[in-house]
Short mmCIF file of N, CA, C and O in Angstrom, two decimals:
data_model
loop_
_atom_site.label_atom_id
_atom_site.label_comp_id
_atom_site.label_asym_id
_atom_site.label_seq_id
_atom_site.Cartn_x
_atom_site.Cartn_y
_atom_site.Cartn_z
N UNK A 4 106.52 142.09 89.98
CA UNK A 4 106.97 143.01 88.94
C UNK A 4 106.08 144.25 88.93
O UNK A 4 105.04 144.33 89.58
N UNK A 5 106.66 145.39 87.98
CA UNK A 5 105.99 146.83 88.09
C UNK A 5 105.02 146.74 86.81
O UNK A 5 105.48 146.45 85.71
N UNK A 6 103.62 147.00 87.02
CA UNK A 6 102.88 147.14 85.69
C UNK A 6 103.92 148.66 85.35
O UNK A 6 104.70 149.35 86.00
N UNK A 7 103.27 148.61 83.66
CA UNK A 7 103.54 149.81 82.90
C UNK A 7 103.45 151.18 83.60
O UNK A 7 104.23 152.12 83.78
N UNK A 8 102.15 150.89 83.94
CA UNK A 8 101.28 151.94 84.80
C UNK A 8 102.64 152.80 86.22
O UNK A 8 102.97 153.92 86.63
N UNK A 9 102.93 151.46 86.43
CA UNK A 9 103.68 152.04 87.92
C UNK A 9 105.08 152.44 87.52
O UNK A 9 105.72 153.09 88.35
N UNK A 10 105.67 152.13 86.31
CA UNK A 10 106.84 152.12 85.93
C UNK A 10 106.48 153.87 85.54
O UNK A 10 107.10 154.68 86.23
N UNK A 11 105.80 154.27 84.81
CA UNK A 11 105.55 155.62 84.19
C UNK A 11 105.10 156.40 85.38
O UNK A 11 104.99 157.61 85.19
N UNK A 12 104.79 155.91 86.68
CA UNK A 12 104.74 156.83 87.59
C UNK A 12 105.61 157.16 88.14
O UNK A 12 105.99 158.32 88.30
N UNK A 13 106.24 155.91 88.61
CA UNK A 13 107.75 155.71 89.66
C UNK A 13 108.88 156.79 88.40
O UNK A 13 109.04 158.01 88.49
N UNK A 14 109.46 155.96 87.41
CA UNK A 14 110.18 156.84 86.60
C UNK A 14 110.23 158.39 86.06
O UNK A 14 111.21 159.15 86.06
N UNK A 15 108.79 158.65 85.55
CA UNK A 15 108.56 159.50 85.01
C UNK A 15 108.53 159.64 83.62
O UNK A 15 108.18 160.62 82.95
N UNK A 16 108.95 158.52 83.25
CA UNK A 16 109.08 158.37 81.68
C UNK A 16 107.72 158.05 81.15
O UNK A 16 106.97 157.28 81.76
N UNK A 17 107.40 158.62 80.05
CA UNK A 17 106.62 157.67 79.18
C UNK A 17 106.70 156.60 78.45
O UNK A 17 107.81 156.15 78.16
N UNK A 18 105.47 155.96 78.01
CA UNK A 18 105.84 154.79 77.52
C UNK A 18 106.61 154.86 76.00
O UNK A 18 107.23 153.87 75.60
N UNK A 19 106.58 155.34 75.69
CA UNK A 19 107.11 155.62 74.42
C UNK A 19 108.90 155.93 75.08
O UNK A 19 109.80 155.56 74.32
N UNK A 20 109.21 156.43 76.10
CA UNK A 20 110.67 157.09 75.98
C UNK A 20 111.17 155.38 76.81
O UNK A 20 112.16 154.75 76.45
N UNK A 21 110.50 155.03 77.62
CA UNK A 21 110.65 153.51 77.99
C UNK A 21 111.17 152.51 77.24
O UNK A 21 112.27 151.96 77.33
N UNK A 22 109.97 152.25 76.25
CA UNK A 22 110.72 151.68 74.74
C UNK A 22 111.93 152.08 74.10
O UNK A 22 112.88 151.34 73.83
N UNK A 23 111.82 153.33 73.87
CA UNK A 23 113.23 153.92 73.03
C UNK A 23 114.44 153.16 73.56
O UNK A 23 115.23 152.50 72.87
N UNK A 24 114.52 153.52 75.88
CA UNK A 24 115.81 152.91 76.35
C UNK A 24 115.72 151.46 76.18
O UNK A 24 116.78 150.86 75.99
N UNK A 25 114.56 150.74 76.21
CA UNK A 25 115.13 149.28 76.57
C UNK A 25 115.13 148.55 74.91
O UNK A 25 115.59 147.41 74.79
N UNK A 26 114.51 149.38 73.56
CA UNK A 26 115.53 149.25 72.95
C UNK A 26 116.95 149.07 72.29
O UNK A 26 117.70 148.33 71.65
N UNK A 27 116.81 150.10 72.83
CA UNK A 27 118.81 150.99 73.13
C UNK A 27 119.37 149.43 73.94
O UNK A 27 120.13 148.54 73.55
N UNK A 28 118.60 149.64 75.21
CA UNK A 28 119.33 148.26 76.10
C UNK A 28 119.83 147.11 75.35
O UNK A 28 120.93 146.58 75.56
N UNK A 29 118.79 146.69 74.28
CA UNK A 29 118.97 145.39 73.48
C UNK A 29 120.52 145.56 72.49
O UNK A 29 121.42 144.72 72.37
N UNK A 30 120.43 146.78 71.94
CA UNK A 30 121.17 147.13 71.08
C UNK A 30 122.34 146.85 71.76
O UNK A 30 122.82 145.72 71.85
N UNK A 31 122.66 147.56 72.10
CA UNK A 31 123.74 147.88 73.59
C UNK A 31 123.97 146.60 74.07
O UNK A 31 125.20 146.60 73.95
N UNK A 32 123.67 145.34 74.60
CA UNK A 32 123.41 143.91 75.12
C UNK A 32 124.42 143.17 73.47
O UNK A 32 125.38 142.40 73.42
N UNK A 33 123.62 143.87 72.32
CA UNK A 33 124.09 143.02 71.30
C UNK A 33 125.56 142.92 71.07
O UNK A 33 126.26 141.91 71.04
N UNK A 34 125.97 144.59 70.86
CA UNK A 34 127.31 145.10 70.28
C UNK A 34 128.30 144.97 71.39
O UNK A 34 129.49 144.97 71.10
N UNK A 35 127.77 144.82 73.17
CA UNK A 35 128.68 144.24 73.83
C UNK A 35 129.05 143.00 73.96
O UNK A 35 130.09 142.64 74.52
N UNK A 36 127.94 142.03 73.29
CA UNK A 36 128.69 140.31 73.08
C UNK A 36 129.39 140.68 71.87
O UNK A 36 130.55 140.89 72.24
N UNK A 37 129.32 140.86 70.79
CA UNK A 37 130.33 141.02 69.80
C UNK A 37 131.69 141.43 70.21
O UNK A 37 132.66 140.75 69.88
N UNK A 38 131.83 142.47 70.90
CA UNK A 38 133.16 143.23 71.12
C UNK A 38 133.83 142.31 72.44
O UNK A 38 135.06 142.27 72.54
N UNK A 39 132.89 141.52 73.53
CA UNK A 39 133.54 141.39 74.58
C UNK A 39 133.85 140.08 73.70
O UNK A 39 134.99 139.68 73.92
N UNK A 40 133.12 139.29 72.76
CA UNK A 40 133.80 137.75 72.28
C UNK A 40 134.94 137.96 71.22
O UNK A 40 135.82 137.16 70.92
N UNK A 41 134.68 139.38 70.66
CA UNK A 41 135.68 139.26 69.34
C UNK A 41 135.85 139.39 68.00
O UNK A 41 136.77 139.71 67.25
N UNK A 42 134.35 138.94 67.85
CA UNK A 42 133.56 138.45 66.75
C UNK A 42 133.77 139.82 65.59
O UNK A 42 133.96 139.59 64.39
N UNK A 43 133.73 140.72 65.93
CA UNK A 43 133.69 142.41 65.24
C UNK A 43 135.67 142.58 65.69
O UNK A 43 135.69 142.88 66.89
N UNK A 44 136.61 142.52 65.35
CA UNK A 44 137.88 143.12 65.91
C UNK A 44 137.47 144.49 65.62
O UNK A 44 137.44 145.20 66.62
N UNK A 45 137.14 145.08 64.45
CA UNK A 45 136.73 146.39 64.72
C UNK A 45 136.15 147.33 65.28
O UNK A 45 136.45 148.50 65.04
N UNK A 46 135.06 146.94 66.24
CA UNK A 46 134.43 147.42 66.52
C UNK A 46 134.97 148.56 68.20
O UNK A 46 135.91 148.06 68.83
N UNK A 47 134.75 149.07 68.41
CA UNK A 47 134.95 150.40 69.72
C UNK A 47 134.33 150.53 70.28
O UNK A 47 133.14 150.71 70.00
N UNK A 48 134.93 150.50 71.65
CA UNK A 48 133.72 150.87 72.76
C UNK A 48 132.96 152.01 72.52
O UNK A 48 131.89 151.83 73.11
N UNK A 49 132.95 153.41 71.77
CA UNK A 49 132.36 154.17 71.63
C UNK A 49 131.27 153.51 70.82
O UNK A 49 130.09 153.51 71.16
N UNK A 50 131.69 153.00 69.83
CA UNK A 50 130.07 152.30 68.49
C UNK A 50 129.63 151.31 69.45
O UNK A 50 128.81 150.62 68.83
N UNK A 51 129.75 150.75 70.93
CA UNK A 51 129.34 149.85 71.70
C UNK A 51 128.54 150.72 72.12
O UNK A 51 127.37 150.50 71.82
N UNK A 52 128.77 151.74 72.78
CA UNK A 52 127.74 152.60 73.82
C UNK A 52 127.06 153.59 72.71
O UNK A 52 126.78 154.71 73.13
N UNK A 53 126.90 153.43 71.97
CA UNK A 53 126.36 154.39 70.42
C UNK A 53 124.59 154.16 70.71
O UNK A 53 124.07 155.27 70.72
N UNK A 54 123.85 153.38 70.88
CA UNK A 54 122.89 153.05 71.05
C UNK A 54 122.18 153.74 72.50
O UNK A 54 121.02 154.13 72.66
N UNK A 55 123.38 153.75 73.53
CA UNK A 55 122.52 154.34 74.63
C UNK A 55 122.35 155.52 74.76
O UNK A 55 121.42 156.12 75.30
N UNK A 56 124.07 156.23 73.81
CA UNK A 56 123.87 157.92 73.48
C UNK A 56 122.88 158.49 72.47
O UNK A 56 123.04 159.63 72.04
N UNK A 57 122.16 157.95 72.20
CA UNK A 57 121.29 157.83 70.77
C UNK A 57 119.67 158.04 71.74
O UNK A 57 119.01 159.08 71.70
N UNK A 58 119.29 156.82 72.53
CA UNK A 58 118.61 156.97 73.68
C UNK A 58 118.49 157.88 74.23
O UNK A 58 117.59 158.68 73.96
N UNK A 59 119.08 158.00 74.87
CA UNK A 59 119.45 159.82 75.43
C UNK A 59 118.81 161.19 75.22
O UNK A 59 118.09 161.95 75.86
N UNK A 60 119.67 161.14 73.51
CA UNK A 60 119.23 161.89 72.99
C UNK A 60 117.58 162.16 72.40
O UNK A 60 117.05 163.25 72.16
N UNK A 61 117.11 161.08 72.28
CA UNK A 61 115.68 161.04 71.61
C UNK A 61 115.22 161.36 72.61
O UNK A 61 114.61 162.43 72.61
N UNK A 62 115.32 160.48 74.05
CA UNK A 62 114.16 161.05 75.39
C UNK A 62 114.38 162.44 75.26
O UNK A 62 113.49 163.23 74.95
N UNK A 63 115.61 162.77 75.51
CA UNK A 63 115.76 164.84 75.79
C UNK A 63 115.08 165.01 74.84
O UNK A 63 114.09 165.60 75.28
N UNK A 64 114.92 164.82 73.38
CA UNK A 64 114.05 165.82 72.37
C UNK A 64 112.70 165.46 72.35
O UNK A 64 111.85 166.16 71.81
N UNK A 65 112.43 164.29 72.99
CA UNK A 65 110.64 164.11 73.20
C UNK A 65 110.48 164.68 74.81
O UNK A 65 109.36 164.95 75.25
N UNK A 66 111.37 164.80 75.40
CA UNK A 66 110.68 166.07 76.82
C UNK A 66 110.71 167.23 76.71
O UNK A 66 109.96 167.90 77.42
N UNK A 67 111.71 167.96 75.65
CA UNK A 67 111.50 168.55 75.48
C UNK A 67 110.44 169.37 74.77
O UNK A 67 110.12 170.54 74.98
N UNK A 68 109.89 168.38 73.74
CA UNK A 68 108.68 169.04 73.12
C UNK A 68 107.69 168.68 73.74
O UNK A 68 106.86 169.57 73.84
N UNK A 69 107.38 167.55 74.29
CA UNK A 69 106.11 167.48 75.81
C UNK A 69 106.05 168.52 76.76
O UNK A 69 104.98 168.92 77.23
N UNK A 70 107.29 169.05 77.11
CA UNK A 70 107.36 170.49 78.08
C UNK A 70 107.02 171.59 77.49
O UNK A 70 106.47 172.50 78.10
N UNK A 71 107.36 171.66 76.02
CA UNK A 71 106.42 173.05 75.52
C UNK A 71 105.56 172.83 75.09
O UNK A 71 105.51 173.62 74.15
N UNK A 72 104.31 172.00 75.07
CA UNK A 72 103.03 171.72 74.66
C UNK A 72 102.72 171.76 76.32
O UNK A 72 102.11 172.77 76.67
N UNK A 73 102.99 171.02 77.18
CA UNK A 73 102.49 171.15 78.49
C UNK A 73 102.33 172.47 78.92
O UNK A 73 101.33 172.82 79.53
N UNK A 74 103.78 173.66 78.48
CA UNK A 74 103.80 175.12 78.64
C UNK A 74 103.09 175.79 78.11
O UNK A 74 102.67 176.84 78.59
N UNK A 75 102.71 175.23 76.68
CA UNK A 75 101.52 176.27 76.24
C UNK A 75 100.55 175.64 76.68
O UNK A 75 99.86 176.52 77.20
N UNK A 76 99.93 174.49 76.85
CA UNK A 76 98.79 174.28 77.36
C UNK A 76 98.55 175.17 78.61
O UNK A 76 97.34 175.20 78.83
N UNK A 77 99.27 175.92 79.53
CA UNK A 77 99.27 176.70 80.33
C UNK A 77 99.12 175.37 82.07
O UNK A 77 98.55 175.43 83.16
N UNK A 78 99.86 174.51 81.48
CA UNK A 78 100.32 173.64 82.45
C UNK A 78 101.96 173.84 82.73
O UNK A 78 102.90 173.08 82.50
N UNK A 79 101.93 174.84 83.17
CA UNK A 79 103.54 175.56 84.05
C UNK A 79 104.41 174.41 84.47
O UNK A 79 105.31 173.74 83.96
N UNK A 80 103.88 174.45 85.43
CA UNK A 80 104.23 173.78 86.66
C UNK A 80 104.54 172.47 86.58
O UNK A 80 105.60 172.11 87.11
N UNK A 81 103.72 171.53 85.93
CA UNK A 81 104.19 170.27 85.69
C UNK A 81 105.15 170.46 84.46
O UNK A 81 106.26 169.96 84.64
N UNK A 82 104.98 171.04 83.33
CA UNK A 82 106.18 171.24 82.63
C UNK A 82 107.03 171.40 82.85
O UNK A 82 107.84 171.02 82.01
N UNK A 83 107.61 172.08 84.12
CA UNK A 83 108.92 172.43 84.95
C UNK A 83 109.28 171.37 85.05
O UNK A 83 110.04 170.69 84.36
N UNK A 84 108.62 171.17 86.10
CA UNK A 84 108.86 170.13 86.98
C UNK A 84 109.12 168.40 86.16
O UNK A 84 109.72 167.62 86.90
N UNK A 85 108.78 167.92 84.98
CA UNK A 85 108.78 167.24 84.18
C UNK A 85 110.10 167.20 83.46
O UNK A 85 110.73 166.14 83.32
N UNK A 86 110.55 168.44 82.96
CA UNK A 86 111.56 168.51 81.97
C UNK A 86 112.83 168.78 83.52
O UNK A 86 113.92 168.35 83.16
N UNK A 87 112.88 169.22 84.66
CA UNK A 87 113.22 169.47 85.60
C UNK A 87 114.23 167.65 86.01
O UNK A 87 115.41 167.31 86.01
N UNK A 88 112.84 166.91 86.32
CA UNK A 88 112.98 165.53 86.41
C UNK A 88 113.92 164.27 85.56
O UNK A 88 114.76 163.45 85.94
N UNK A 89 113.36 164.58 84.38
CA UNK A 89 113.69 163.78 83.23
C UNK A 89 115.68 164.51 82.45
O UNK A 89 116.62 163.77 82.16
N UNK A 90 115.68 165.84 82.36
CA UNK A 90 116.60 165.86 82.57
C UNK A 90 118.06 165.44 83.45
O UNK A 90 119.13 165.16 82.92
N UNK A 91 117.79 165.46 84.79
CA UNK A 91 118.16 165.09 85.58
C UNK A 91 118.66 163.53 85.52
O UNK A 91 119.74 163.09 85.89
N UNK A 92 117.94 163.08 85.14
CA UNK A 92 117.82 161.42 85.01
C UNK A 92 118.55 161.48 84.06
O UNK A 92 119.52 160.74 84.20
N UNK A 93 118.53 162.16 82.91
CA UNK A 93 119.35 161.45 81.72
C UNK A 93 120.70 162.35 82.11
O UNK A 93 121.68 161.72 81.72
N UNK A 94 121.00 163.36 82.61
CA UNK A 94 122.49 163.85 82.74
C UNK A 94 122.91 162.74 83.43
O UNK A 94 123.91 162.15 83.03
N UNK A 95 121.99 162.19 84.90
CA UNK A 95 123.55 161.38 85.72
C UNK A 95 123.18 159.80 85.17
O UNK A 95 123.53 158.77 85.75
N UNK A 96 122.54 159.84 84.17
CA UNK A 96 122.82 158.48 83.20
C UNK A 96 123.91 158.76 82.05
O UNK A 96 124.69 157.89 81.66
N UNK A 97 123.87 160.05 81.55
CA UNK A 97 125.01 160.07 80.29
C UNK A 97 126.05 159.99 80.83
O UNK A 97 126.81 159.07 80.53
N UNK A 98 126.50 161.26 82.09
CA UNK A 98 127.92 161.23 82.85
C UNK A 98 128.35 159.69 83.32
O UNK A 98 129.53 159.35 83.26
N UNK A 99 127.31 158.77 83.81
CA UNK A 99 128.07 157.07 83.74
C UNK A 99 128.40 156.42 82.63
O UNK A 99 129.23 155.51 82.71
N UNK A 100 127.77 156.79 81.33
CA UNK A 100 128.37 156.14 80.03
C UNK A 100 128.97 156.49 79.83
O UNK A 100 129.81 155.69 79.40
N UNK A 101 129.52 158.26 79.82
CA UNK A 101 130.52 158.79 79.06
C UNK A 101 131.84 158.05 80.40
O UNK A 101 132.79 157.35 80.04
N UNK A 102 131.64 158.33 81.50
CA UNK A 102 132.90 157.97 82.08
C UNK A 102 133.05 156.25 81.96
O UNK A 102 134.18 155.78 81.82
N UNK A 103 132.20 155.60 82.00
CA UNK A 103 132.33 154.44 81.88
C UNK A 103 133.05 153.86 80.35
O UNK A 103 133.80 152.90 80.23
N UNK A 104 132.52 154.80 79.26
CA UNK A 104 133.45 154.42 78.20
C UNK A 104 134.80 154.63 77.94
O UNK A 104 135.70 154.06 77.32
N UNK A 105 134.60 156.00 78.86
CA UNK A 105 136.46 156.70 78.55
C UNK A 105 137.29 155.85 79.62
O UNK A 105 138.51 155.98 79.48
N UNK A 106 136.97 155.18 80.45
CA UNK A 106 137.28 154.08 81.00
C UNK A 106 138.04 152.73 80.26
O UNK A 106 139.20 152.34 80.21
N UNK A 107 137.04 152.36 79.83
CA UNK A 107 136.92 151.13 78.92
C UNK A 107 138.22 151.52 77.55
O UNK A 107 139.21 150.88 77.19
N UNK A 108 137.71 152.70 77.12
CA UNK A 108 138.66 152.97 75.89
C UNK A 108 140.02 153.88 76.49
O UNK A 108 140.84 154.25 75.65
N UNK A 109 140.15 154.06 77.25
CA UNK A 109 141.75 154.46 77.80
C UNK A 109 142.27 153.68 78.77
O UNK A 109 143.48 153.49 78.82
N UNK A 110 141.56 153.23 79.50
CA UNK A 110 142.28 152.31 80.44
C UNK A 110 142.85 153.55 81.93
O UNK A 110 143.71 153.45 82.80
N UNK A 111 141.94 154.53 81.63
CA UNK A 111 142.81 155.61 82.84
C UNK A 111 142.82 155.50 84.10
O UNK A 111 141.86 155.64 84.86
N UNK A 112 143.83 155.27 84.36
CA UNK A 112 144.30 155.12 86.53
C UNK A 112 143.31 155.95 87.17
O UNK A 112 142.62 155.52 88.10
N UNK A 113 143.19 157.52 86.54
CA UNK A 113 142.29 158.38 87.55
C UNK A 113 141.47 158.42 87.58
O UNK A 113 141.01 158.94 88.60
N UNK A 114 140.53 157.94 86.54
CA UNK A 114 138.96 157.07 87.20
C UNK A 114 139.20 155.95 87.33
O UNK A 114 139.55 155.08 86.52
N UNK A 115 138.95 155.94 88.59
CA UNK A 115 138.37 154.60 89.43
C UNK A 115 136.96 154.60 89.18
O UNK A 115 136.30 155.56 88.79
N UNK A 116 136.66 153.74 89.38
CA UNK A 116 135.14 153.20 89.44
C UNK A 116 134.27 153.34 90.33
O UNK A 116 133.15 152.94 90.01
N UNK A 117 134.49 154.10 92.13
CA UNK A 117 133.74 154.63 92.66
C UNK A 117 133.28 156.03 92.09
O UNK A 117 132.23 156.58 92.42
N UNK A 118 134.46 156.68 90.95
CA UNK A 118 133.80 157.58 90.67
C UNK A 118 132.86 157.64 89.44
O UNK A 118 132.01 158.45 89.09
N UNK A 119 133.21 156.75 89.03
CA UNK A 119 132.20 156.05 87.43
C UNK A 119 130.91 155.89 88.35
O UNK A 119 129.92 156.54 88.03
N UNK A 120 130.87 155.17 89.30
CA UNK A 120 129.73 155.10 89.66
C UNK A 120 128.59 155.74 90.31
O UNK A 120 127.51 155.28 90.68
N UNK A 121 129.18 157.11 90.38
CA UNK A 121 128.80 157.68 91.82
C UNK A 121 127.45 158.45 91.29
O UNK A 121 126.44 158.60 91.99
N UNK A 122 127.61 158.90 89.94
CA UNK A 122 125.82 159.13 89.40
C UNK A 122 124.87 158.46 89.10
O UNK A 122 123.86 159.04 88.73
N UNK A 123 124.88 156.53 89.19
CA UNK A 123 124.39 156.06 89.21
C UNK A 123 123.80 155.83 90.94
O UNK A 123 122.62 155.50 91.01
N UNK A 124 124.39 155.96 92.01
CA UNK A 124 124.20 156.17 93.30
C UNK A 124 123.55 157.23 93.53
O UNK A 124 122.89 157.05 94.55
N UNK A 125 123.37 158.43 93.05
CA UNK A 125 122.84 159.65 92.98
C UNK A 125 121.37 159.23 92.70
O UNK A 125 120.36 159.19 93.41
N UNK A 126 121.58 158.99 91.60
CA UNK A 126 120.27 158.80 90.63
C UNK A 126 119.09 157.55 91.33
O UNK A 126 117.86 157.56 91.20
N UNK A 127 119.85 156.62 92.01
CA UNK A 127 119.27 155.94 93.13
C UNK A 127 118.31 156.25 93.96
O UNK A 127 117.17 155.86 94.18
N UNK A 128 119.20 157.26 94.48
CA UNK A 128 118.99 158.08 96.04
C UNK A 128 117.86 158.93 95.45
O UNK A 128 116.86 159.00 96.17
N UNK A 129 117.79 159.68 94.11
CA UNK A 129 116.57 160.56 93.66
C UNK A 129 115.52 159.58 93.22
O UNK A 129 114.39 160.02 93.45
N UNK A 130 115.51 158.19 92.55
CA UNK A 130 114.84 157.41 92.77
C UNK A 130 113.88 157.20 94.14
O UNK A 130 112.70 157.52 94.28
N UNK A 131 114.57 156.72 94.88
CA UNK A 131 114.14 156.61 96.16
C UNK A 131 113.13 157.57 97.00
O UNK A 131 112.06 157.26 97.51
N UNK A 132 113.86 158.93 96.99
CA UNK A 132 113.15 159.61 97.61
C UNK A 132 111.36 160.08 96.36
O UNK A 132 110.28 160.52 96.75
N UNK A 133 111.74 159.77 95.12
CA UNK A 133 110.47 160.35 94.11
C UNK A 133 109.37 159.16 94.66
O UNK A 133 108.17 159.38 94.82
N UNK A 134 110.18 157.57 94.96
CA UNK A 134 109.08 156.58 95.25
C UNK A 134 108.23 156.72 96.45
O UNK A 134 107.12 156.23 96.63
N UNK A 135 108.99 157.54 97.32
CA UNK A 135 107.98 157.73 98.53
C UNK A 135 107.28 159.12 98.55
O UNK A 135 106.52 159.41 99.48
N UNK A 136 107.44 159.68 97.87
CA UNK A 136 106.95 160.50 97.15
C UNK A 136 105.45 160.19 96.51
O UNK A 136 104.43 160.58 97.07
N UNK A 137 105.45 159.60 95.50
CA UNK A 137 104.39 159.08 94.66
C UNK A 137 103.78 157.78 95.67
O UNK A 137 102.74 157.31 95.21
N UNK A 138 104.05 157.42 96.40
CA UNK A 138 103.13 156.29 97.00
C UNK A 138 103.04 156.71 98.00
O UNK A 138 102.38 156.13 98.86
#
């Protein structure tokens, strides 16, 4: 397994934005046994994925204010490059929830699921190349 340590290198996240998602994860884990058993008839795939868009949103507003304290600290460059990163990561993570829900809640022929998936394959591949990168 990855200590903390290597997870905040490899990712880029902090520990704090770490927590927030695998929070979210739990949440998200919960409201999909409810809805996939039944248990809630009310409940919507949108209030299912509510927890990871929520996620999301908190990492973007804590990089974002880490990037302008890094910017005024007159640390440029990693501030770029930081909010550069972390953005990135959370766009081709939202574009798989959002298509993955409008999926789920329309049932639409014209996404297929290679294309639901294809920013999670992306996001892989930028994985990959950041790990050989950092090691």
């Amino acid at each position: 397994m990855f200590s903390q340590r290597e997870l905040v290198q490899w990712l880029g996240f902090a520990p704090f934005e770490m927590f927030v998602h695998l929070f979210s994860l739990l949440l998200f884990s919960v409201l999909l046994a409810l809805k996939v058993d039944n248990f809630v008839s009310t409940l919507e795939w949108w209030y299912v994925f509510t927890p990871l868009f929520a996620a999301d949103g908190i990492s973007t507003y804590f990089t974002t204010i880490v990037s302008i304290r890094l910017f005024r600290d007159s640390e440029k460059r990693l501030a770029v490059l930081r909010l550069f990163w972390i953005l990135t990561v959370l766009s081709l993570k939202f574009v798989f929830e959002m298509l993955l829900c409008q999926k789920l809640v329309e049932q639409a022929k014209e996404l297929w699921y290679g294309l639901i998936v294809s920013p999670i394959f992306i996001l892989l591949q930028l994985l990959v190349i950041r790990a050989c990168r950092v090691n």
